[in-house]
Short mmCIF file of C-alpha atoms in Angstrom, two decimals:
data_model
loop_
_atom_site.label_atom_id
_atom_site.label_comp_id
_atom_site.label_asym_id
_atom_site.label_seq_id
_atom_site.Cartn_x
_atom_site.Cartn_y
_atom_site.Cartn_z
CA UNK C 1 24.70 -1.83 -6.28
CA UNK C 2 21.92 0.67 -6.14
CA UNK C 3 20.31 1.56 -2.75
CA UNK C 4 16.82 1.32 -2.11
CA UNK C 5 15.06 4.89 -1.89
CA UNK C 6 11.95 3.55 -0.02
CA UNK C 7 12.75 2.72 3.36
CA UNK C 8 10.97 2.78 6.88
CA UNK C 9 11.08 6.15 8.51
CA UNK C 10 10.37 6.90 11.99
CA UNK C 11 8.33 9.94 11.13
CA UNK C 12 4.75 9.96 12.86
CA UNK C 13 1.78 8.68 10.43
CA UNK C 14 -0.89 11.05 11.82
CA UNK C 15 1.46 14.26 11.74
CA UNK C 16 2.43 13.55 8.22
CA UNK C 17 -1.07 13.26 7.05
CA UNK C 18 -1.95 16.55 9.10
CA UNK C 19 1.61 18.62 7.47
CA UNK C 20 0.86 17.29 4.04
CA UNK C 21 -2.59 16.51 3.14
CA UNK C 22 -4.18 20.18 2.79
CA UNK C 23 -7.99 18.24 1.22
CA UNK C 24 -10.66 17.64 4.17
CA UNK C 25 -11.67 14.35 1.73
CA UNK C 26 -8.43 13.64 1.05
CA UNK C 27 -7.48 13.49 4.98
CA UNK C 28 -10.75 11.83 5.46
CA UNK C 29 -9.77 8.71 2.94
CA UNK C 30 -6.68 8.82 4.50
CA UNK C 31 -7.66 7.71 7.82
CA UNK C 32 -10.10 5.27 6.63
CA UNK C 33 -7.35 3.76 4.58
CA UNK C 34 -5.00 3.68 7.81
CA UNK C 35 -8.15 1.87 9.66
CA UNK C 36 -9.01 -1.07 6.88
CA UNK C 37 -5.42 -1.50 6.01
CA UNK C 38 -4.56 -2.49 9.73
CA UNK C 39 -7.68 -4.78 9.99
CA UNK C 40 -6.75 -5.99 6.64
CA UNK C 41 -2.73 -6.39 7.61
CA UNK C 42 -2.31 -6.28 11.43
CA UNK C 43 0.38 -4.22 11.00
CA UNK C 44 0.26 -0.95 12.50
CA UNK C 45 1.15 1.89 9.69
CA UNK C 46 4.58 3.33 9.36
CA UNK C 47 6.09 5.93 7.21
CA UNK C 48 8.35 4.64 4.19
CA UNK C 49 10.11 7.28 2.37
CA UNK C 50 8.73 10.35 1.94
CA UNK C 51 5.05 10.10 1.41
CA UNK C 52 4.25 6.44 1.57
CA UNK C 53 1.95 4.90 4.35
CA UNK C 54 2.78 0.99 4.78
CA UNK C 55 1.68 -1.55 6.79
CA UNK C 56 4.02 -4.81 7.61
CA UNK C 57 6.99 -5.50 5.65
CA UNK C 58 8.95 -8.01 3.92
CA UNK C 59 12.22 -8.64 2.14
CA UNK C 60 13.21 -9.32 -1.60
CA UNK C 61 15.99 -10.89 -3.41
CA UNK C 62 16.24 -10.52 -7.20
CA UNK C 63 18.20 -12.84 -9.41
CA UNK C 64 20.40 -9.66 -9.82
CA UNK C 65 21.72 -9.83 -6.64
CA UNK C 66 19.61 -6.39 -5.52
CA UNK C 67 17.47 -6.90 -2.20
CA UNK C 68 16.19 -5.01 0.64
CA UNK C 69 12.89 -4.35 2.67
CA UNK C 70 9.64 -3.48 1.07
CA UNK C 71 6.27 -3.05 2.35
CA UNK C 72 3.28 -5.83 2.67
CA UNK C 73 0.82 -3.31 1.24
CA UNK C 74 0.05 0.59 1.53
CA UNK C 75 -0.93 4.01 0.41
CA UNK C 76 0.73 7.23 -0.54
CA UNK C 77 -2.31 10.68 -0.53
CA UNK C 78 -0.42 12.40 -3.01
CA UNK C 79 -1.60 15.77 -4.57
CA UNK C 80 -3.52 14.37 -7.38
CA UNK C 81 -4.47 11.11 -6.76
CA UNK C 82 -3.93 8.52 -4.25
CA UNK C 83 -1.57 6.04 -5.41
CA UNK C 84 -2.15 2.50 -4.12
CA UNK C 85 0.55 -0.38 -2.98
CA UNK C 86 -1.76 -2.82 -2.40
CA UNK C 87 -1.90 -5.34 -6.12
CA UNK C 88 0.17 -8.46 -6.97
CA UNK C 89 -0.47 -9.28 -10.35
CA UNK C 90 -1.47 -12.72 -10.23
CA UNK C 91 -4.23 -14.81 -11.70
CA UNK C 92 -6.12 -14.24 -8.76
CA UNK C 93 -6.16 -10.70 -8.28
CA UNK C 94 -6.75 -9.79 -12.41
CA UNK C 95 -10.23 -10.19 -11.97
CA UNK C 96 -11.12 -8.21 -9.00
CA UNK C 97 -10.01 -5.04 -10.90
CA UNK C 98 -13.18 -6.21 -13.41
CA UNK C 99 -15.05 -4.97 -10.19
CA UNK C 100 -12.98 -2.40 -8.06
CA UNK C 101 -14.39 1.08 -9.40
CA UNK C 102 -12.60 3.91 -11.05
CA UNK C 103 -9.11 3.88 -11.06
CA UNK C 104 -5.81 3.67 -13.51
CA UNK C 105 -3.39 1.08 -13.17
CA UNK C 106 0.47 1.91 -12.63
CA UNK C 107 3.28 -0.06 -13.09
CA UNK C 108 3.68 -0.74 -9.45
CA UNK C 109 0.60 0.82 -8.28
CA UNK C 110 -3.20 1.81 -8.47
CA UNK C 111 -4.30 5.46 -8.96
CA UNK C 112 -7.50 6.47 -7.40
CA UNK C 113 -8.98 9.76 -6.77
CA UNK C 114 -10.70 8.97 -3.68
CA UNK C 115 -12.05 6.26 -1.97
CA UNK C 116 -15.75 6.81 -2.72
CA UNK C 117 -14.49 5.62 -6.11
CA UNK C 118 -13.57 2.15 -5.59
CA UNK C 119 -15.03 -1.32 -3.95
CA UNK C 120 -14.10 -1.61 -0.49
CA UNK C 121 -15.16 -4.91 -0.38
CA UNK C 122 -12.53 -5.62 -3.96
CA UNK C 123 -9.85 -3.62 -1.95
CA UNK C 124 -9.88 -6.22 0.73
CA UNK C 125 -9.51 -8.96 -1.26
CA UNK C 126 -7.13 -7.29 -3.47
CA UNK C 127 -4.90 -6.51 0.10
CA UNK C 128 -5.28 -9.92 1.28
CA UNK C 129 -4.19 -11.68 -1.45
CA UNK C 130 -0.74 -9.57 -1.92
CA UNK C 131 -0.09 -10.33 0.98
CA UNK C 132 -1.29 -13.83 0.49
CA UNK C 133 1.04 -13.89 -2.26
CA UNK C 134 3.95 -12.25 -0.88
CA UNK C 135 3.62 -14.58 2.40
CA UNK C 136 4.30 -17.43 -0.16
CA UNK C 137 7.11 -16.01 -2.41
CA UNK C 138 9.18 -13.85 -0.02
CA UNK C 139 11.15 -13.84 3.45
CA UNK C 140 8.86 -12.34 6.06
CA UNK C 141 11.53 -11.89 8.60
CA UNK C 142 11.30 -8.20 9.31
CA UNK C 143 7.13 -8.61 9.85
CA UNK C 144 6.80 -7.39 13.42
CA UNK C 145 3.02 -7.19 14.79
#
């Protein structure tokens, strides 16, 4: 069975964003996203994989018999665009994107180019309710405050 390429890291959130962000707005949306996504979460924000900034975690089980760890919700400040963990595609949330700004929709992800962009106030709800969601449908085990 295949292994799951995004795990938890112990690499330091701050230093990452100083070694591989090289934009001052980019950095700057960067730390903002840390801040709301903690208020938002609780969860203090921890490296997974390479470039991705997450905040909680829970685990999955597929029908397939595949399962493993995955963050509640997060970030990655790639070069382009930021790419955003944070939508659960539910009745729910389908309507806040009506209202969230300028972005692109991914197939596991949002694509903004920075957070000036977007709703803050949509983001929230669109965080809370993943995690609303995922609280409801998966094992939270591995959720440590």
């Amino acid at each position: 069975m295949a292994k799951n390429k995004t795990n938890e890291t112990q690499v330091n959130v701050v230093d990452f964003i100083h070694s591989y962000v090289t934009d001052n707005q980019k950095k700057e949306d960067s730390f903002a996203l840390i801040e709301l996504m903690r208020n938002w979460s609780g969860f203090a924000p921890k490296m997974w994989g390479a470039t991705i900034i997450g905040f909680g975690c829970y685990h999955y089980k597929y029908a397939s018999g595949h399962e493993g760890d995955m963050l509640l919700i997060g970030f990655s400040p790639r070069k382009a665009e930021f790419s955003l963990y944070v939508y659960s595609p539910t009745e729910a949330n389908k309507h806040l994107l009506d209202d969230f700004g300028k972005f692109k929709m991914g197939k596991s992800c949002i694509y903004i180019k920075k957070l000036s962009d977007i709703n803050i106030p949509v983001l929230e709800k669109m965080c809370k309710a993943t995690i609303e969601y995922i609280e409801e449908h998966h094992e939270c085990a591995c959720r440590e405050k």
